[in-house]
Every structure is written in structure tokens, then in C-alpha cells.
Coordinates of C-alpha atoms in Angstrom, one line a residue:
X26 CA -74.0 -134.4 42.9
X27 CA -77.9 -132.8 44.5
X28 CA -75.5 -130.6 46.6
X29 CA -73.7 -129.5 43.4
X30 CA -77.4 -129.3 41.8
X31 CA -79.3 -127.8 44.3
X32 CA -76.2 -125.1 45.3
X33 CA -76.2 -124.8 41.5
X34 CA -79.8 -124.1 41.8
X35 CA -79.5 -121.3 44.8
X36 CA -77.4 -119.4 43.0
X37 CA -79.4 -118.7 39.8
X38 CA -82.5 -118.2 42.6
X39 CA -80.5 -115.6 44.5
X40 CA -79.2 -114.3 41.4
X41 CA -82.7 -114.3 39.4
X42 CA -83.4 -112.1 42.8
X43 CA -80.6 -110.2 42.7
X44 CA -81.8 -109.0 39.3
X45 CA -85.3 -108.3 39.9
X46 CA -84.7 -106.4 43.2
X47 CA -81.7 -104.0 41.1
X48 CA -84.2 -103.5 38.7
X49 CA -86.5 -102.3 40.9
X50 CA -85.0 -100.1 43.0
X51 CA -84.0 -98.6 39.5
X52 CA -87.6 -98.0 38.9
X53 CA -88.1 -96.7 42.0
X54 CA -85.7 -94.7 42.0
X55 CA -86.7 -93.3 37.9
X56 CA -90.2 -92.5 39.8
X57 CA -88.6 -90.3 42.3
X58 CA -86.5 -88.2 40.2
X59 CA -89.3 -87.6 37.9
X60 CA -91.3 -86.6 41.0
X61 CA -88.8 -84.7 42.3
X62 CA -88.3 -82.7 38.6
X63 CA -91.9 -82.6 38.8
X64 CA -92.7 -81.2 41.6
X65 CA -89.6 -80.1 43.7
X66 CA -90.5 -81.9 46.6
X67 CA -90.5 -85.7 47.4
X68 CA -94.3 -86.3 49.0
X69 CA -95.9 -88.0 47.4
X70 CA -100.0 -87.9 46.6
X71 CA -102.1 -91.6 46.7
X72 CA -102.8 -90.3 43.0
X73 CA -98.9 -90.5 42.2
X74 CA -98.1 -93.6 44.5
X75 CA -101.5 -95.3 42.7
X76 CA -99.3 -94.9 39.6
X77 CA -96.3 -96.0 40.8
X78 CA -97.9 -99.4 42.2
X79 CA -99.5 -100.1 38.6
X80 CA -96.0 -99.5 37.3
X81 CA -94.5 -101.7 39.5
X82 CA -97.6 -104.4 38.6
X83 CA -97.2 -103.7 34.7
X84 CA -93.0 -104.1 34.7
X85 CA -93.2 -107.2 36.7
X86 CA -95.7 -109.4 34.6
X87 CA -94.1 -108.1 31.7
X88 CA -90.5 -108.9 33.5
X89 CA -91.9 -112.8 34.1
X90 CA -93.1 -113.2 31.0
X91 CA -89.8 -111.4 28.9
X92 CA -87.4 -114.1 31.3
X93 CA -86.1 -111.0 31.5
X94 CA -84.0 -111.8 34.5
X95 CA -82.9 -115.4 33.4
X96 CA -81.8 -113.9 29.7
X97 CA -80.2 -110.7 30.4
X98 CA -76.9 -111.7 32.5
X99 CA -76.3 -114.4 29.1
X100 CA -76.9 -112.1 26.6
X101 CA -74.4 -109.9 24.6
X102 CA -74.7 -105.9 25.5
X103 CA -76.8 -105.2 22.5
X104 CA -79.3 -108.2 22.5
X105 CA -79.7 -107.4 26.5
X106 CA -80.5 -103.7 25.4
X107 CA -82.6 -105.6 22.8
X108 CA -84.2 -107.2 25.3
X109 CA -84.7 -104.2 27.5
X110 CA -86.4 -101.9 25.1
X111 CA -89.1 -104.6 23.9
X112 CA -89.8 -105.4 27.3
X113 CA -89.9 -101.3 28.4
X114 CA -92.5 -100.6 24.5
X115 CA -94.9 -103.5 26.1
X116 CA -95.7 -101.8 29.3
X117 CA -95.4 -98.2 28.6
X118 CA -98.6 -99.7 26.0
X119 CA -99.7 -102.5 28.7
X120 CA -99.7 -99.2 31.5
X121 CA -102.2 -96.9 28.6
X122 CA -104.7 -100.0 28.2
X123 CA -105.1 -100.3 31.9
X124 CA -105.1 -96.2 32.5
X125 CA -107.7 -95.9 30.0
X126 CA -109.6 -99.0 30.5
X127 CA -109.7 -98.2 34.3
X128 CA -110.2 -94.6 33.6
X129 CA -107.6 -93.2 35.2
X130 CA -107.1 -90.4 32.9
X131 CA -106.3 -88.1 35.7
X132 CA -103.4 -89.8 36.4
X133 CA -100.0 -87.5 35.4
X134 CA -98.6 -88.6 32.0
X135 CA -95.1 -87.1 33.1
X136 CA -95.0 -89.9 36.0
X137 CA -96.5 -92.4 34.2
X138 CA -95.1 -91.9 30.9
X139 CA -91.7 -89.9 32.1
X140 CA -91.4 -92.8 34.9
X141 CA -90.8 -95.6 32.5
X142 CA -88.8 -93.7 29.8
X143 CA -86.2 -92.7 32.7
X144 CA -86.3 -96.1 34.0
X145 CA -85.4 -97.6 30.6
X146 CA -82.1 -94.7 30.0
X147 CA -81.1 -95.8 33.7
X148 CA -81.2 -99.8 33.0
X149 CA -79.1 -99.3 29.8
X150 CA -76.4 -97.1 31.6
X151 CA -76.7 -100.2 34.1
X152 CA -76.4 -103.1 31.4
X153 CA -73.6 -101.1 29.7
X154 CA -71.4 -100.7 32.7
X155 CA -72.0 -104.4 34.0
X156 CA -70.9 -105.5 30.7
X157 CA -67.6 -102.8 30.4
X158 CA -67.1 -104.1 34.5
X159 CA -67.2 -107.9 33.3
X160 CA -66.2 -107.5 29.7
X161 CA -67.6 -108.8 26.7
X162 CA -70.2 -112.0 26.4
X163 CA -69.5 -114.5 23.9
X164 CA -72.1 -114.6 21.7
X165 CA -72.5 -117.8 19.3
X166 CA -74.3 -115.4 16.6
X167 CA -76.8 -117.0 13.8
X168 CA -76.5 -118.4 11.1
X169 CA -78.0 -116.8 8.0
X170 CA -81.7 -118.7 6.8
X171 CA -83.2 -117.9 3.9
X172 CA -86.7 -116.5 4.6
X173 CA -89.7 -117.6 2.7
X174 CA -90.6 -114.0 0.9
X175 CA -93.6 -112.4 2.1
X176 CA -96.7 -112.2 -0.5
X177 CA -99.2 -110.2 0.1
X178 CA -103.0 -110.2 -0.7
X179 CA -103.8 -106.3 -1.9
X180 CA -108.1 -108.0 -2.4
X181 CA -108.0 -109.2 1.4
X182 CA -105.7 -105.3 2.5
X183 CA -108.2 -103.5 0.9
X184 CA -111.4 -105.8 2.0
X185 CA -110.4 -105.6 5.7
X186 CA -109.7 -101.4 5.5
X187 CA -113.7 -101.1 4.1
X188 CA -114.4 -103.7 7.5
X189 CA -112.7 -101.6 9.9
X190 CA -114.3 -98.2 8.2
X191 CA -117.9 -99.7 8.2
X192 CA -117.9 -101.3 12.0
X193 CA -115.8 -98.3 12.7
X194 CA -119.0 -96.3 11.7
X195 CA -122.0 -99.1 12.4
X196 CA -120.4 -98.4 16.3
X197 CA -120.8 -94.1 16.2
X198 CA -124.3 -94.8 15.1
X199 CA -125.3 -97.5 17.6
X200 CA -123.6 -95.5 20.2
X201 CA -124.8 -91.6 18.8
X202 CA -127.2 -92.4 16.5
X203 CA -125.4 -90.6 13.8
X204 CA -123.1 -91.0 12.0
X205 CA -120.9 -87.3 12.3
X206 CA -117.4 -87.7 13.7
X207 CA -117.1 -85.5 16.6
X208 CA -113.9 -84.1 18.3
X209 CA -111.7 -85.9 19.7
X210 CA -113.3 -89.0 16.9
X211 CA -111.9 -87.6 13.8
X212 CA -108.8 -88.1 15.3
X213 CA -109.6 -91.5 16.4
X214 CA -110.4 -92.8 13.3
X215 CA -107.3 -91.3 11.8
X216 CA -105.3 -93.0 14.5
X217 CA -107.4 -96.1 13.9
X218 CA -105.8 -96.8 10.4
X219 CA -102.1 -96.0 11.2
X220 CA -102.2 -98.6 13.8
X221 CA -104.3 -101.0 11.6
X222 CA -102.3 -100.6 8.7
X223 CA -98.5 -100.5 11.1
X224 CA -99.0 -103.7 12.6
X225 CA -100.8 -105.6 10.5
X226 CA -97.7 -105.4 8.2
X227 CA -95.7 -106.3 11.4
X228 CA -97.9 -109.3 12.6
X229 CA -98.0 -110.3 8.6
X230 CA -101.4 -110.3 8.3
X231 CA -102.0 -110.4 5.3
X232 CA -99.1 -112.6 3.9
X233 CA -100.9 -115.7 1.5
X234 CA -99.2 -118.5 3.0
X235 CA -101.2 -118.0 6.8
X236 CA -104.2 -119.4 5.3
X237 CA -103.8 -122.9 4.9
X238 CA -105.9 -123.1 7.7
X239 CA -108.7 -120.7 9.5
X240 CA -106.8 -121.1 12.7
X241 CA -103.1 -119.9 11.5
X242 CA -104.8 -116.8 9.6
X243 CA -106.1 -116.7 12.6
X244 CA -103.5 -116.2 14.8
X245 CA -102.0 -112.9 13.3
X246 CA -105.4 -111.0 13.2
X247 CA -106.0 -111.6 17.5
X248 CA -102.3 -110.2 17.7
X249 CA -103.6 -106.9 15.8
X250 CA -106.8 -106.8 17.8
X251 CA -104.2 -106.5 20.8
X252 CA -101.9 -104.3 19.6
X253 CA -104.2 -101.9 18.0
X254 CA -106.6 -101.7 21.3
X255 CA -103.2 -101.0 23.3
X256 CA -101.7 -98.3 21.1
X257 CA -105.4 -96.9 21.0
X258 CA -105.1 -96.5 24.8
X259 CA -101.0 -95.3 24.7
X260 CA -102.3 -92.4 22.1
X261 CA -105.5 -91.2 23.4
X262 CA -103.6 -90.8 27.1
X263 CA -100.5 -89.3 25.5
X264 CA -102.7 -87.0 23.5
X265 CA -105.3 -86.2 26.2
X266 CA -107.9 -87.6 23.8
X267 CA -110.9 -87.1 25.9
X268 CA -113.8 -87.3 27.2
X269 CA -114.0 -91.1 24.9
X270 CA -116.3 -93.7 25.4
X271 CA -114.5 -96.9 25.6
X272 CA -116.8 -99.0 24.5
X273 CA -117.3 -95.9 21.2
X274 CA -113.1 -96.6 20.9
X275 CA -112.3 -100.4 21.6
X276 CA -115.8 -102.2 20.2
X277 CA -114.6 -102.1 16.7
X278 CA -112.1 -104.2 17.3
X279 CA -114.2 -106.6 18.4
X280 CA -116.7 -106.5 15.1
X281 CA -113.9 -106.3 12.8
X282 CA -112.6 -109.8 14.5
X283 CA -115.8 -110.9 13.8
X284 CA -116.0 -109.8 10.6
X285 CA -112.3 -110.9 10.2
X286 CA -113.4 -114.7 10.9
X287 CA -115.6 -115.6 8.8
X288 CA -113.8 -113.5 5.6
X289 CA -110.8 -115.5 6.6
X290 CA -112.7 -118.4 6.8
X291 CA -113.6 -118.2 3.4
X292 CA -110.1 -116.8 2.5
X293 CA -108.5 -120.2 3.9
X294 CA -110.8 -122.6 2.7
X295 CA -110.1 -120.9 -0.9
X296 CA -106.6 -121.4 -0.4
X297 CA -106.5 -124.6 0.8
X298 CA -107.4 -126.5 -2.7
X299 CA -103.8 -127.9 -3.7
X300 CA -101.3 -126.6 -0.5
X301 CA -99.5 -129.0 1.9
X302 CA -102.0 -130.4 4.8
X303 CA -100.0 -132.2 7.0
X304 CA -96.6 -135.0 7.3
X305 CA -96.4 -137.9 5.1
X306 CA -96.9 -140.7 7.7
X307 CA -98.0 -143.8 5.8
X308 CA -95.8 -146.6 3.4
X309 CA -98.4 -145.2 0.3
X310 CA -97.8 -141.9 0.7
X311 CA -94.2 -142.6 1.5
X312 CA -93.1 -143.5 -1.4
X313 CA -95.0 -141.8 -3.9
X314 CA -93.8 -138.8 -2.5
X315 CA -89.9 -140.7 -2.9
X316 CA -90.5 -141.6 -6.6
X317 CA -92.0 -138.0 -7.4
X318 CA -89.0 -136.5 -6.2
X319 CA -85.8 -139.2 -6.7
X320 CA -84.4 -140.4 -10.0
X321 CA -82.8 -143.7 -7.8
X322 CA -85.2 -146.4 -6.6
X323 CA -83.2 -148.8 -4.7
X324 CA -80.2 -147.6 -2.8
X325 CA -76.8 -148.6 -5.1
X326 CA -73.3 -148.7 -3.7
X327 CA -71.4 -145.5 -4.1
X328 CA -68.0 -145.3 -5.1
X329 CA -65.1 -144.0 -2.2
X330 CA -65.4 -140.4 -3.5
X331 CA -62.2 -138.2 -3.6
X332 CA -61.3 -136.6 -0.7
X333 CA -59.0 -133.1 -1.7
X334 CA -59.6 -131.4 1.8
X335 CA -60.2 -133.4 4.6
X336 CA -63.7 -132.4 6.2
X337 CA -62.1 -132.8 10.3
X338 CA -59.9 -130.4 11.2
X339 CA -62.4 -127.5 10.1
X340 CA -65.5 -129.2 11.6
X341 CA -63.9 -129.9 14.7
X342 CA -63.0 -125.6 15.1
X343 CA -66.5 -125.1 14.3
X344 CA -68.5 -127.4 16.2
X345 CA -66.1 -126.8 19.0
X346 CA -67.9 -122.9 19.5
X347 CA -71.3 -124.8 20.6
X348 CA -69.7 -127.7 22.1
X349 CA -66.4 -129.8 21.7
X350 CA -68.3 -133.0 22.6
X351 CA -70.5 -132.5 19.4
X352 CA -68.1 -133.2 17.6
X353 CA -66.4 -136.3 19.4
X354 CA -69.7 -137.5 19.3
X355 CA -69.4 -137.6 15.2
X356 CA -65.8 -138.4 15.3
X357 CA -66.7 -141.5 16.9
X358 CA -68.8 -143.2 14.3
X359 CA -67.2 -141.6 10.8
X360 CA -63.6 -141.0 9.3
X361 CA -64.2 -137.4 9.7
X362 CA -60.8 -137.6 6.8
X363 CA -61.9 -140.1 4.1
X364 CA -64.7 -137.0 3.7
X365 CA -64.1 -133.5 2.2
X366 CA -65.7 -131.0 3.2
X367 CA -68.0 -129.6 0.1
X368 CA -69.1 -133.1 0.3
X369 CA -70.7 -131.4 4.2
X370 CA -73.4 -128.7 5.3
X371 CA -73.3 -127.4 8.6
X372 CA -76.3 -125.8 9.1
X373 CA -78.4 -123.8 11.9
X374 CA -82.1 -123.9 10.7
X375 CA -85.9 -125.1 10.7
X376 CA -86.7 -124.0 7.4
X377 CA -86.6 -126.4 4.3
X378 CA -85.4 -124.7 2.0
X379 CA -82.0 -124.6 3.3
X380 CA -82.1 -128.4 2.3
X381 CA -83.4 -128.2 -0.8
X382 CA -80.3 -126.1 -2.4
X383 CA -77.9 -128.9 -1.5
X384 CA -76.9 -131.5 -4.3
X385 CA -79.1 -134.5 -4.2
X386 CA -77.3 -137.7 -3.3
X387 CA -74.4 -136.4 -2.6
X388 CA -73.5 -135.6 0.4
X389 CA -71.7 -137.9 2.5
X390 CA -72.8 -135.4 6.4
X391 CA -75.0 -133.0 6.9
X392 CA -74.8 -131.5 10.6
X393 CA -78.1 -128.7 11.6
X394 CA -77.2 -127.8 15.2
X395 CA -81.1 -126.0 15.2
X396 CA -83.5 -128.5 16.6
X397 CA -85.9 -130.7 15.1
X398 CA -88.8 -129.9 17.5
X399 CA -89.0 -126.2 15.4
X400 CA -89.5 -128.0 12.0
X401 CA -92.9 -128.2 11.2
X402 CA -93.5 -131.6 9.4
X403 CA -90.5 -134.3 10.6
X404 CA -90.7 -137.1 7.9
X405 CA -90.4 -134.3 5.4
X406 CA -87.4 -132.9 6.9
X407 CA -85.9 -136.3 7.1
X408 CA -86.9 -137.2 3.6
X409 CA -85.2 -134.5 2.2
X410 CA -82.3 -134.9 3.7
X411 CA -82.1 -138.5 2.7
X412 CA -82.3 -137.4 -0.5
X413 CA -79.4 -135.5 0.2
X414 CA -77.1 -138.0 1.7
X415 CA -75.9 -140.6 -0.2
X416 CA -75.7 -144.6 0.7
X417 CA -73.9 -144.1 3.6
X418 CA -74.2 -140.9 4.4
X419 CA -75.1 -139.4 7.7
X420 CA -77.9 -137.3 8.9
X421 CA -77.0 -135.2 12.3
X422 CA -79.4 -133.0 14.6
X423 CA -80.8 -132.1 18.2
X424 CA -83.8 -132.3 20.2
X425 CA -85.2 -131.0 23.0
X426 CA -86.9 -134.5 24.1
X427 CA -89.5 -135.3 27.4
X428 CA -86.3 -135.9 29.1
X429 CA -84.3 -133.2 28.5
X430 CA -86.9 -130.7 28.7
X431 CA -87.3 -132.9 33.0
X432 CA -83.9 -132.6 33.2
X433 CA -83.3 -128.2 31.7
X434 CA -86.0 -127.6 34.4
X435 CA -84.6 -128.9 37.4
X436 CA -81.6 -127.2 36.9
X437 CA -83.3 -124.2 36.1
X438 CA -85.5 -123.6 38.9
X439 CA -86.3 -124.7 41.8
X440 CA -87.7 -128.3 43.0
X441 CA -91.5 -126.8 43.4
X442 CA -91.4 -124.2 40.3
X443 CA -89.2 -126.7 37.8
X444 CA -92.3 -129.6 38.6
X445 CA -95.2 -126.5 38.0
X446 CA -93.2 -125.2 35.1
X447 CA -92.5 -128.2 33.4
X448 CA -96.1 -129.8 34.5
X449 CA -97.9 -127.1 32.0
X450 CA -94.9 -126.8 29.3
X451 CA -96.0 -130.7 29.0
X452 CA -99.7 -130.3 28.9
X453 CA -98.4 -126.9 26.1
X454 CA -96.1 -128.8 24.1
X455 CA -97.0 -131.5 24.4
X456 CA -100.4 -133.0 24.9
X457 CA -102.1 -130.0 22.3
X458 CA -100.1 -131.5 19.3
X459 CA -101.0 -134.5 19.7
X460 CA -105.0 -134.2 20.1
X461 CA -107.2 -133.2 17.0
X462 CA -109.1 -131.0 18.8
X463 CA -106.7 -128.3 19.8
X464 CA -103.6 -130.1 17.5
X465 CA -104.6 -126.4 15.2
X466 CA -105.1 -123.8 17.7
X467 CA -101.8 -124.9 19.2
X468 CA -100.2 -125.2 15.5
X469 CA -101.7 -121.9 14.5
X470 CA -100.4 -120.4 17.6
X471 CA -97.1 -121.8 17.3
X472 CA -96.2 -122.2 14.1
X473 CA -95.5 -126.2 14.8
X474 CA -92.2 -124.6 16.9
X475 CA -90.3 -125.4 20.9
X476 CA -92.8 -128.4 20.4
X477 CA -92.3 -131.6 22.8
X478 CA -91.3 -134.8 21.3
X479 CA -90.4 -138.3 22.7
X480 CA -86.7 -139.6 22.0
X481 CA -88.2 -142.8 20.6
X482 CA -90.4 -140.8 18.3
X483 CA -87.2 -138.8 16.7
X484 CA -85.3 -142.2 16.4
X485 CA -88.6 -144.4 15.2
X486 CA -89.1 -141.4 12.8
X487 CA -85.5 -142.4 11.6
X488 CA -86.0 -145.4 11.5
X489 CA -89.1 -145.3 9.0
X490 CA -87.7 -142.9 6.6
X491 CA -85.0 -144.7 6.1
X492 CA -82.3 -144.5 8.0
X493 CA -79.6 -146.9 11.1
X494 CA -79.5 -145.4 14.4
X495 CA -75.5 -144.8 14.9
X496 CA -75.0 -143.3 17.9
X497 CA -77.1 -140.7 20.9
X498 CA -76.8 -138.7 23.3
X499 CA -77.6 -135.9 25.1
X500 CA -75.2 -132.6 25.2
X501 CA -76.1 -129.6 27.3
X502 CA -79.6 -130.2 27.7
X503 CA -79.6 -131.4 24.2
X504 CA -80.3 -135.0 22.2
X505 CA -78.1 -135.6 20.0
X506 CA -77.6 -138.2 17.1
X507 CA -76.3 -139.6 14.3
X508 CA -78.1 -141.8 11.9
X509 CA -77.0 -143.7 8.9
X510 CA -78.5 -143.8 5.3
X511 CA -79.4 -147.7 4.5
X512 CA -82.2 -147.7 2.8
X513 CA -84.8 -146.5 1.4
X514 CA -88.0 -144.9 3.6
X515 CA -91.2 -146.5 4.6
X516 CA -91.2 -150.2 5.4
X517 CA -94.0 -150.3 7.9
X518 CA -97.5 -149.8 6.1
X519 CA -99.2 -148.5 9.5
X520 CA -97.0 -146.7 11.8
X521 CA -98.9 -144.6 14.4
X522 CA -97.7 -140.9 15.7
X523 CA -100.5 -140.0 18.4
X524 CA -100.3 -141.7 22.1
X525 CA -102.3 -145.2 21.3
X526 CA -100.3 -147.4 19.6
X527 CA -101.2 -150.6 17.7
X528 CA -99.2 -153.5 18.0
X529 CA -99.3 -157.3 15.9
X530 CA -100.2 -159.9 17.6
X531 CA -99.8 -163.3 17.2
X532 CA -103.4 -164.8 17.5
X533 CA -106.5 -165.6 15.9
X534 CA -108.1 -162.1 14.3

């Protein structure tokens, strides 16, 4: 098995290196073709050679950051083309930011932008040829997930727009000693407002739901500022808006971000009143939640439901699409021929709204194929599923645990890289969410997605919320569980979720 794993890692590394070198070859080919069309020869000057070096650097950074060479072979053509175009757009913007920031405005726009555009065309053509030879790549698709509506705050939009105008003229006055906008700063101001509006909508900067706490509101604001800086550099270089002062162009973004810190903090404090702030983690809170939402104080044995259309065959076909072992795990604990299809829910969601729509005390089986690592509040999620299940009903879910994370990295990367990547992932996804000071920052950046959990934490929270663990199994580097609703939640008056665990001991005090 060790030899097989080593061979698999070697093949993946060879594929990774092969795709990287092939992609680099396409970039160099595109540069050579653009140079030949532009100058009529291939005698590359020192300036154009510097452009190529900068392009290769930006291409390498963004390709590795986007995990491009590992993901592309397993994606369909449409999804692979989408990833290629996203990374290509990032290369254009980051390249522009470096050119303007390093004052390399003498670089040829044709060589800088023409190379990247032709490079993308060659990539898409090569990707299409690859899929034509290989055949279509099966893709499981996505289950429809209803997202919460975006509610924009018009007052924040107006205030932020005025702040942008104010800081732009303030920096102009500090730099020039006058509020008069000379060319090209009048054009830059128009570009400012266009980028501000577009990227603010893209990052949902003014969505009221962001303002449950300050860091959740600050995350989109920071992203918007970074996108605007890259966008400004792109247009300045594209339209040769020079000479320009880098201080006068980019300093307004810093001032705007500082003012937004103050305004967003005040607005988040105002919005936080009455909003859900944390998970339910003690007996009194869980019981109060249960009493408010459920009219059934204790679980009563339910009559055997009538079966008109057994769920077994339909469920088998659906789960075989993902992994047949999931169906085998469930069927080993439940007689699916005695479960009606209408009493079974197959989901793939991290949004609790998709559970809310189910009927209370009705469902015999709820299966969620989306990992619970992306669910913001574990206990609220388990309690909501508990509310929808009838007595004896089962919840099936999956998680990416510490153990499956470690095995996944060992399988995907060579030995030393896997240890490095796993350590970084553990610190970010496990340590940060548990420490009081860093916890808010982590959830502000990630929205709670992809955090690392342990097997014991998952099973412990299930038991705390009124379930009995029927089965558990690692399938495809994911941890699957089958839990049965057997009791009212929360018999432990003081559960522990942090790194320090308090236990009762017999003895004095």
C-alpha cells in the first residue's frame, strides 16, 4: 500500500509539473507571437524581457493560489474555462498594479496585455482539444440552494459615496494645495466611482446582513479597496493616464478604508442589537430554543408510517452518483423499504433555510451531502434537523475532520509538502476559530466555511442535541455519520467546546 500511495503521489506530482510546464510554454508562445506581430522579429529587448519576467511571476503566483493545475483536469470544459478566465483576469489586474506601482509605465501595453489575452485564447483552445480527445468529464452538478436575499443599505451607500468624494479631494488638496482637478485626475475620479460602485455590489459591501459584527462588515470593505486599487492601475496603464502621482491615486483608498472602519463599526453596533450572535452551547439555551419552536415537550413513540413508495431504490440511484458506500452505510442501519419516499430529504446545503421548509416531526431520514464544516452554527443546525425528524428518524451528514484532512493532504501532495500544507491549514482552520481574539477575525474572513473539526466534536455535539450515533465511516476522505433522534436535547448542564475540557471528579470540592 505504501508503494501504491507513493506511486499515486508521484503520478499526481508529474501531472502537476507537466501541466505547469505546458501552461508556461503557452505563455511564452503567446509572448513570442505578439512580439513577432508587433515588431516583425524575435530579437527581444531588455524592456520586453522584463515584461515577460513580470508576466511569468504573476502567472505563477495566481496559478498556484488558484490551485489551477490540480483542479483543471477534473473539471468539465465550462468550469475549467471559467477558472482559466478568472485567473486570467487576475493576472491582468495584478500585472497592471505592479506596472503602475513600480512606475514601469514605459512598458508596451501591446506586449503586456496582448500577451495575456492571446495566452487565454491558447489556453481555452488547448483545454477544448483536451476535452475533445478525452471526452466529456462527468460532473455531479449542484443541488439548488436558496440563498438569503441581499438587502442593501441605501443610507450606507450614500454616506460611503460622499466619503469617497471627500477623501479624493482631501488628498488632492494635501498634494496640490488646491481642490482643482487637472487632467488626468478628472478622468481618474470618474473611474474611481465606477469601480467603487461595481466592486461594492460584487462584494456585497452594503448588505445589511454583513453588519452582525464589525469584522464581518470590514471584510467586504477591504476586498473592495484591493479590487479598486487593481482596477485603477489597469485603467491608468490601459489609457496611459500619465503623469500621475501614486500617492494622489491610491491614498484616497486608505483614507476611505479608515473612515469606513469608524462608520461600519457604529452601524454594526446598531445592527447587532437583537441579532443572533453565537451558537447554543448550554442546557438552558437549548431547552429554551426547544420550548419556543416545538410543541412536543418529550419524544413520544410514533405510529409506523404507511409506505406508498419505498425510498430505497430511488435513494440508491441518487447516492450511487456520489459514492455507493454512502448508501451501504445508511442501509446497514435502516430498512429503507419501510421508509416512504416523501419522508426522506436528500440535500446538499450549508443554508439552514433548506431545512426550515421541511415539516416538523415528519421526516424519517434527512441526508445532507454538504460538509458541516461550512455550517456557521453546528448546534443550531443539529437542533433544527432534530425538530424536523420524527422520533426514531435519522440524520446523515458528513464532515472534513482533522483525521480526513491529514489523510487528504498526504494523498494529494508529496510528503514534505503535505506536512507543510496540513500544518498551515490546521493553524488557520482549527486554531484560529478556537481562540477568542482570532475567532472573530477568522469568521469575518471566511464566514465560518471550511473550518476544521474533530470527530469527537461532531459526535459530541450530536449527542448533546439529542441523537444516538448509529454508525460512522470515512468515505472518500470525508467522515460520514448516521445519527438517530432518540431524546430531548441537552442533558449536560455545562458542555465544553474549547481546547480546555472541564470534567467532574469524585473528591473534595
